[in-house]
Coordinates of C-alpha atoms and ligand atoms in Angstrom, one line a residue:
M1 CA -38.1 -97.8 -0.3
K2 CA -34.4 -97.0 -1.1
N3 CA -33.4 -93.4 -1.8
E4 CA -32.6 -92.6 -5.3
K5 CA -28.8 -91.8 -5.7
L6 CA -27.9 -88.2 -6.4
V7 CA -24.5 -88.3 -8.0
M8 CA -22.8 -85.3 -6.5
I9 CA -19.2 -86.1 -7.4
P10 CA -17.0 -83.8 -9.5
G11 CA -17.9 -85.7 -12.6
P12 CA -19.9 -87.3 -14.0
T13 CA -22.4 -84.7 -12.8
P14 CA -26.2 -85.2 -12.8
V15 CA -27.6 -85.7 -16.3
V16 CA -31.0 -84.1 -16.9
P17 CA -33.7 -86.2 -18.6
S18 CA -33.6 -84.3 -21.9
I19 CA -29.8 -85.0 -22.2
Q20 CA -30.3 -88.7 -21.1
R21 CA -32.9 -89.1 -23.8
E22 CA -30.4 -88.2 -26.5
M23 CA -28.3 -91.2 -25.3
G24 CA -31.2 -93.5 -25.9
R25 CA -32.0 -92.4 -29.5
K26 CA -31.5 -94.8 -32.4
T27 CA -27.9 -94.4 -33.4
A28 CA -27.5 -92.9 -36.8
A29 CA -24.7 -93.4 -39.4
F30 CA -22.1 -90.7 -39.0
K31 CA -22.7 -89.6 -42.6
D32 CA -26.5 -89.3 -42.0
P33 CA -27.3 -85.7 -43.1
D34 CA -29.3 -85.0 -40.0
F35 CA -26.4 -86.0 -37.8
V36 CA -23.9 -84.1 -39.9
R37 CA -26.1 -81.0 -39.5
D38 CA -26.3 -81.5 -35.7
F39 CA -22.6 -82.0 -35.3
K40 CA -21.9 -78.8 -37.3
E41 CA -24.3 -76.9 -35.1
V42 CA -22.5 -78.2 -32.0
L43 CA -19.1 -77.1 -33.3
A44 CA -20.4 -73.7 -34.4
D45 CA -22.0 -73.1 -30.9
L46 CA -18.9 -74.1 -29.0
K47 CA -16.8 -71.7 -31.1
S48 CA -19.2 -68.8 -30.8
L49 CA -20.1 -69.2 -27.1
W50 CA -16.5 -69.6 -25.9
Q51 CA -15.4 -66.9 -28.4
T52 CA -12.6 -68.1 -30.6
K53 CA -11.8 -67.4 -34.2
G54 CA -9.8 -70.6 -34.2
E55 CA -11.0 -74.2 -34.1
V56 CA -12.7 -76.6 -31.8
F57 CA -12.3 -80.4 -31.7
V58 CA -14.8 -82.8 -30.3
V59 CA -13.4 -86.3 -30.2
P60 CA -14.3 -89.5 -28.3
G61 CA -12.2 -89.6 -25.2
S62 CA -12.0 -88.3 -21.7
G63 CA -10.5 -85.1 -20.2
T64 CA -7.1 -86.7 -19.9
L65 CA -7.0 -87.3 -23.6
A66 CA -7.8 -83.7 -24.2
M67 CA -4.8 -82.8 -22.0
E68 CA -2.6 -85.0 -24.1
M69 CA -4.1 -83.6 -27.3
A70 CA -3.4 -80.0 -26.3
V71 CA 0.3 -80.4 -25.6
S72 CA 1.0 -82.9 -28.4
N73 CA -0.1 -80.4 -31.0
L74 CA 1.9 -77.4 -29.7
I75 CA 5.0 -78.6 -27.9
K76 CA 8.0 -80.6 -29.2
T77 CA 10.2 -82.8 -27.2
G78 CA 12.9 -80.9 -25.5
E79 CA 11.1 -77.5 -25.5
K80 CA 10.7 -75.5 -22.3
V81 CA 7.3 -75.4 -20.5
L82 CA 6.1 -73.7 -17.3
L83 CA 3.7 -75.8 -15.3
V84 CA 1.6 -74.1 -12.7
T85 CA 0.1 -76.7 -10.4
H86 CA -2.5 -76.4 -7.6
G87 CA -2.9 -80.1 -6.9
Y88 CA -3.4 -83.6 -8.4
F89 CA -4.5 -82.6 -11.9
G90 CA -1.8 -80.0 -12.3
D91 CA 0.6 -82.8 -11.3
R92 CA -0.9 -85.0 -14.0
F93 CA 0.1 -82.4 -16.5
G94 CA 3.6 -82.8 -15.0
E95 CA 3.5 -86.5 -15.7
I96 CA 2.5 -85.9 -19.3
C97 CA 5.4 -83.4 -19.7
E98 CA 7.7 -86.0 -18.3
R99 CA 6.6 -88.7 -20.8
K100 CA 6.8 -86.2 -23.7
G101 CA 10.3 -85.2 -22.7
Y102 CA 9.6 -81.5 -22.2
D103 CA 12.1 -79.4 -20.2
Y104 CA 9.6 -78.2 -17.6
D105 CA 9.7 -75.9 -14.6
I106 CA 7.1 -76.2 -11.9
L107 CA 5.5 -73.5 -9.8
Q108 CA 3.3 -75.0 -7.2
S109 CA 1.2 -73.9 -4.2
E110 CA 0.3 -75.5 -0.9
W111 CA -2.9 -77.5 -1.4
G112 CA -5.8 -75.0 -0.8
S113 CA -4.0 -71.9 -2.1
I114 CA -2.7 -70.6 -5.4
V115 CA 0.6 -69.7 -6.9
D116 CA 1.0 -65.9 -6.7
P117 CA 0.7 -64.6 -10.3
A118 CA 3.8 -62.4 -9.6
R119 CA 5.8 -65.6 -9.5
I120 CA 4.5 -66.5 -12.9
E121 CA 5.5 -63.1 -14.2
E122 CA 9.0 -63.5 -12.8
A123 CA 9.5 -66.9 -14.3
L124 CA 8.3 -65.6 -17.7
A125 CA 10.7 -62.7 -17.5
K126 CA 13.7 -65.0 -16.9
N127 CA 13.0 -67.8 -19.3
D128 CA 11.7 -68.4 -22.8
Y129 CA 8.9 -70.8 -22.5
R130 CA 7.0 -72.4 -25.3
A131 CA 3.9 -72.8 -23.2
V132 CA 2.4 -72.2 -19.8
L133 CA 0.1 -74.9 -18.5
V134 CA -2.6 -74.0 -15.9
T135 CA -5.5 -76.0 -14.4
H136 CA -8.5 -73.7 -14.1
V137 CA -10.0 -75.6 -11.2
D138 CA -8.0 -78.3 -9.6
T139 CA -10.5 -80.9 -8.5
S140 CA -8.3 -82.3 -5.8
T141 CA -8.2 -79.0 -3.9
G142 CA -11.3 -77.0 -5.0
V143 CA -8.9 -74.1 -5.9
K144 CA -9.5 -71.8 -8.9
A145 CA -6.6 -70.3 -10.7
P146 CA -6.8 -66.6 -11.8
V147 CA -6.9 -67.7 -15.5
E148 CA -7.8 -64.2 -16.9
E149 CA -5.0 -62.5 -14.9
I150 CA -2.5 -65.1 -16.0
G151 CA -3.6 -64.6 -19.6
E152 CA -3.0 -60.9 -19.2
I153 CA 0.5 -61.6 -17.9
I154 CA 1.4 -63.8 -20.8
G155 CA -0.2 -61.4 -23.3
S156 CA -1.1 -62.0 -26.9
A157 CA 2.1 -60.8 -28.4
S158 CA 4.6 -63.2 -26.8
D159 CA 5.7 -66.5 -28.2
T160 CA 4.6 -68.3 -25.1
L161 CA 1.3 -70.2 -25.6
Y162 CA -1.3 -70.5 -22.9
I163 CA -2.9 -73.9 -22.3
V164 CA -5.8 -74.1 -19.8
D165 CA -7.2 -77.4 -18.4
G166 CA -10.9 -76.5 -17.9
V167 CA -12.1 -80.0 -17.2
C168 CA -13.6 -79.0 -13.9
A169 CA -14.5 -75.4 -14.9
T170 CA -15.6 -75.0 -18.5
A171 CA -19.4 -74.1 -18.8
A172 CA -19.5 -73.0 -15.1
E173 CA -16.5 -70.8 -14.3
R174 CA -16.1 -67.6 -16.4
E175 CA -13.9 -68.4 -19.3
Y176 CA -13.5 -67.2 -22.9
V177 CA -10.8 -68.3 -25.3
D178 CA -9.5 -65.4 -27.5
P179 CA -10.5 -62.6 -25.1
M180 CA -8.5 -64.2 -22.3
N181 CA -5.4 -64.9 -24.5
I182 CA -6.0 -68.6 -24.1
D183 CA -4.5 -70.6 -26.9
I184 CA -5.9 -74.0 -25.9
L185 CA -8.8 -74.6 -23.6
L186 CA -9.8 -78.2 -23.0
T187 CA -12.5 -80.1 -21.1
G188 CA -14.5 -83.3 -20.9
S189 CA -18.2 -83.8 -21.4
Q190 CA -19.0 -85.2 -18.0
K191 CA -18.3 -82.1 -15.8
A192 CA -20.0 -78.8 -16.1
F193 CA -21.7 -79.7 -19.4
G194 CA -23.7 -82.3 -17.6
V195 CA -23.3 -84.8 -20.4
P196 CA -22.3 -88.5 -19.8
P197 CA -18.6 -89.2 -19.9
G198 CA -16.9 -89.9 -23.3
L199 CA -16.2 -86.7 -25.2
A200 CA -13.0 -84.6 -25.1
I201 CA -13.5 -81.0 -26.2
V202 CA -10.5 -78.9 -27.2
W203 CA -10.6 -75.2 -28.4
A204 CA -7.5 -74.1 -30.3
G205 CA -7.2 -70.4 -30.9
P206 CA -5.6 -68.9 -34.0
R207 CA -2.1 -68.8 -32.5
A208 CA -2.4 -72.5 -31.5
M209 CA -3.4 -73.4 -35.1
E210 CA -0.5 -71.4 -36.5
R211 CA 1.9 -73.2 -34.2
R212 CA 0.4 -76.6 -35.2
K213 CA 1.2 -75.7 -38.9
E214 CA 4.8 -74.9 -38.0
L215 CA 5.3 -78.3 -36.4
G216 CA 4.7 -80.3 -39.6
Q217 CA 4.0 -84.0 -38.9
I218 CA 3.9 -84.9 -35.3
R219 CA 4.5 -88.4 -33.8
E220 CA 1.0 -88.8 -32.3
Y221 CA -1.8 -90.2 -34.5
Y222 CA -5.2 -90.2 -32.8
V223 CA -4.8 -86.8 -31.1
D224 CA -3.3 -85.0 -34.2
F225 CA -5.2 -81.8 -35.0
D226 CA -4.3 -82.4 -38.7
K227 CA -6.2 -85.7 -38.7
W228 CA -9.3 -84.2 -37.1
L229 CA -9.5 -80.8 -38.7
P230 CA -11.1 -82.0 -42.0
I231 CA -13.8 -83.7 -39.9
M232 CA -14.4 -80.6 -37.8
H233 CA -14.8 -78.6 -41.0
D234 CA -17.1 -81.2 -42.6
P235 CA -18.4 -83.8 -40.1
G236 CA -19.6 -86.0 -43.0
K237 CA -15.9 -87.0 -43.6
Y238 CA -14.3 -89.9 -41.7
F239 CA -11.2 -90.1 -39.6
A240 CA -12.3 -92.1 -36.5
T241 CA -15.9 -92.8 -35.7
P242 CA -17.6 -89.9 -33.8
A243 CA -19.5 -90.7 -30.6
V244 CA -22.9 -90.1 -32.3
N245 CA -25.2 -90.2 -29.3
L246 CA -22.8 -88.2 -27.1
V247 CA -22.7 -85.5 -29.8
W248 CA -26.5 -85.3 -29.6
A249 CA -26.3 -85.2 -25.8
L250 CA -23.8 -82.3 -26.1
Q251 CA -26.1 -80.6 -28.6
E252 CA -28.9 -80.7 -26.0
S253 CA -26.5 -79.5 -23.3
L254 CA -25.7 -76.5 -25.5
R255 CA -29.3 -75.8 -26.1
I256 CA -29.8 -75.6 -22.3
I257 CA -26.8 -73.3 -22.0
K258 CA -28.0 -71.0 -24.8
D259 CA -31.4 -71.0 -23.2
E260 CA -30.0 -70.0 -19.8
G261 CA -27.3 -67.7 -21.3
L262 CA -23.6 -68.4 -20.6
E263 CA -23.1 -65.4 -18.4
A264 CA -26.2 -66.2 -16.4
R265 CA -24.9 -69.8 -16.0
F266 CA -21.7 -68.4 -14.6
T267 CA -23.7 -66.2 -12.2
R268 CA -25.9 -69.1 -11.1
H269 CA -22.8 -71.2 -10.3
R270 CA -21.4 -68.3 -8.2
Q271 CA -24.6 -67.8 -6.3
D272 CA -25.2 -71.5 -5.7
A273 CA -21.6 -72.1 -4.6
R274 CA -21.9 -69.2 -2.1
I275 CA -25.0 -70.7 -0.5
I276 CA -23.7 -74.2 -0.5
Q277 CA -20.3 -73.2 0.9
D278 CA -21.7 -70.9 3.6
T279 CA -24.2 -73.6 4.7
L280 CA -21.4 -76.2 5.0
L281 CA -19.3 -73.9 7.1
E282 CA -22.3 -73.1 9.3
M283 CA -22.9 -76.8 9.8
G284 CA -19.4 -77.2 11.2
F285 CA -17.4 -78.3 8.2
G286 CA -14.3 -76.6 6.9
L287 CA -13.3 -75.9 3.3
L288 CA -9.8 -76.7 1.9
A289 CA -9.7 -73.8 -0.6
E290 CA -9.0 -70.4 0.7
K291 CA -11.8 -68.0 0.2
H292 CA -10.1 -65.7 -2.4
C293 CA -9.5 -68.7 -4.7
R294 CA -12.5 -71.0 -4.1
A295 CA -14.0 -72.7 -7.1
V296 CA -17.7 -72.5 -7.8
T297 CA -17.9 -75.9 -9.4
L298 CA -17.1 -78.1 -6.3
S299 CA -16.3 -77.9 -2.6
N300 CA -13.5 -79.8 -0.9
V301 CA -15.1 -80.2 2.5
L302 CA -13.1 -80.9 5.6
Y303 CA -14.7 -83.0 8.4
P304 CA -15.2 -81.7 11.9
E305 CA -13.2 -83.5 14.6
G306 CA -14.2 -87.1 15.2
I307 CA -16.1 -87.7 12.0
D308 CA -14.9 -90.8 10.1
D309 CA -14.7 -90.4 6.3
E310 CA -15.7 -93.9 5.4
E311 CA -18.6 -94.0 7.8
F312 CA -19.8 -90.6 6.7
R313 CA -19.8 -91.4 3.0
E314 CA -21.4 -94.7 3.5
K315 CA -24.2 -93.3 5.5
L316 CA -24.6 -90.4 3.1
V317 CA -25.2 -92.9 0.3
E318 CA -28.0 -94.4 2.4
E319 CA -29.4 -90.9 2.6
G320 CA -29.3 -90.8 -1.2
V321 CA -26.2 -88.7 -2.0
V322 CA -22.9 -89.9 -3.5
V323 CA -19.8 -87.7 -3.0
A324 CA -16.1 -88.4 -3.7
G325 CA -13.3 -88.9 -1.3
G326 CA -10.2 -86.8 -0.9
L327 CA -7.1 -87.3 -3.0
G328 CA -3.4 -87.5 -2.0
E329 CA -2.7 -86.4 1.5
Y330 CA -6.3 -85.4 2.0
A331 CA -7.7 -88.9 1.5
G332 CA -9.8 -89.6 4.6
K333 CA -9.8 -85.9 5.7
L334 CA -12.3 -84.5 3.3
F335 CA -15.0 -85.3 0.8
R336 CA -15.4 -83.7 -2.6
L337 CA -18.9 -82.3 -3.4
G338 CA -19.5 -81.4 -7.0
H339 CA -22.1 -78.6 -7.7
M340 CA -21.7 -77.9 -11.3
G341 CA -23.6 -78.3 -14.5
N342 CA -27.4 -78.7 -14.7
I343 CA -28.3 -78.9 -11.1
D344 CA -31.3 -77.1 -9.6
Q345 CA -32.6 -76.0 -6.2
H346 CA -34.2 -79.4 -5.5
I347 CA -30.8 -81.1 -5.9
I348 CA -29.0 -78.5 -3.8
I349 CA -31.5 -78.6 -0.9
S350 CA -31.8 -82.4 -0.9
T351 CA -28.0 -82.7 -0.9
L352 CA -27.5 -80.3 1.9
A353 CA -30.3 -81.9 4.0
A354 CA -28.8 -85.3 3.5
I355 CA -25.4 -84.0 4.5
A356 CA -26.9 -82.5 7.7
R357 CA -28.8 -85.7 8.6
T358 CA -25.7 -87.8 8.0
L359 CA -23.5 -85.6 10.2
K360 CA -26.0 -86.1 13.0
R361 CA -26.1 -89.9 12.4
C362 CA -22.3 -90.0 12.7
G363 CA -22.6 -88.6 16.2
F364 CA -21.8 -85.0 15.6
A365 CA -22.8 -82.9 18.7
G366 CA -23.9 -79.7 17.0
E367 CA -27.2 -78.9 15.2
P368 CA -26.2 -79.0 11.5
G369 CA -29.8 -78.9 10.4
K370 CA -30.1 -75.3 11.7
A371 CA -27.9 -74.1 8.9
L372 CA -30.7 -74.9 6.5
N373 CA -33.1 -72.4 8.3
K374 CA -32.0 -69.7 5.9
Y375 CA -34.1 -71.5 3.2
F376 CA -37.3 -71.0 5.2
Q377 CA -36.8 -67.3 6.0
Ligands
LIG1 C1 -11.6 -84.7 -14.1 C2 -10.4 -83.9 -14.4 C3 -9.5 -84.3 -15.4 C4 -9.5 -85.7 -16.0 O1 -10.6 -85.9 -16.8 P1 -11.0 -87.4 -17.1 O2 -12.2 -87.2 -17.9 O3 -11.2 -88.1 -15.9 O4 -9.9 -88.0 -17.9 C5 -8.4 -83.5 -15.7 N1 -8.3 -82.3 -15.1 C6 -9.2 -81.8 -14.2 C7 -9.1 -80.5 -13.7 C8 -10.3 -82.6 -13.8 O5 -11.2 -82.2 -12.9

């Protein structure tokens, strides 16, 4: 019998049966009173859990659409932006800035480390930026930015807006909108929410909504806050068809989050990440992200000498676990292991055991299975 595939990539993450069931429900009309009530509840929960007095937008699309939505509603062509990048997805924000014609400065780190917040402070002191763009967890490096500290540096009084890409962080890494001076937080449904791909989620704090008003009509149509706001206030109205079943799936994900408690969910991710990352190091792997800035949502795992990436990942699939390859210059040198969302101890132990078996099958000389002994003590 073939092993069932555990999808342990950094999104889509494992979808638990109760969420999967929502996808299979008979699709309702978007004006159906039951659906309107459910959508309202989803929006209210998102605002209260992530603590904003502003707005939240849930629209059909992926994380990249959410990135485009965030900047399009706050920043005009020609305005100055500070981009802090820790890898591939930070660089994607750079590409978007380029297309939008922003005048942007880049602060970047070596892959595996972060930009020293003192450099951000310096740049802010010297220039008038409309916005600072930061990726909370860059999925290409497994590095976590000090989002709260950067929020304190920017402050709530300045004219500089703070946009955080939380696509690989939100609902797993500690994050609150208004209390951390974040003006826009954005994510996609398929990462730490454990919902299938297809929803873009964008929180916009009070300052972001004020800024949107100042801009008047913008060029973009589908991502315009002004087009979606009436629907977010009354989901019975129409602008573009909501992803009905995905909204239900998100509702079930939020039920799970409320049941667990958001802070408890952050703690669980921290604890799980520590065990997973310690075990991988003990097995003989390395980790790309430095310890002080290591994400809890995924690990970027460097191979020991002599292990071939393609062979390893192929054999790992036979053992029942799918992971992702490295990006950029780390293609072939590491694999990316997601461990965010609704994953439990069964999934974690099965994944680690499959990794240990695969390492042995690839001819590794050590005893990686011994790193699992801690589970039996
Ligand atoms: C996955 C990811 C994205 C892109 O999201 P898509 O849903 O693939 O468009 C953007 N930023 C980060 C940090 C991500 O991890």
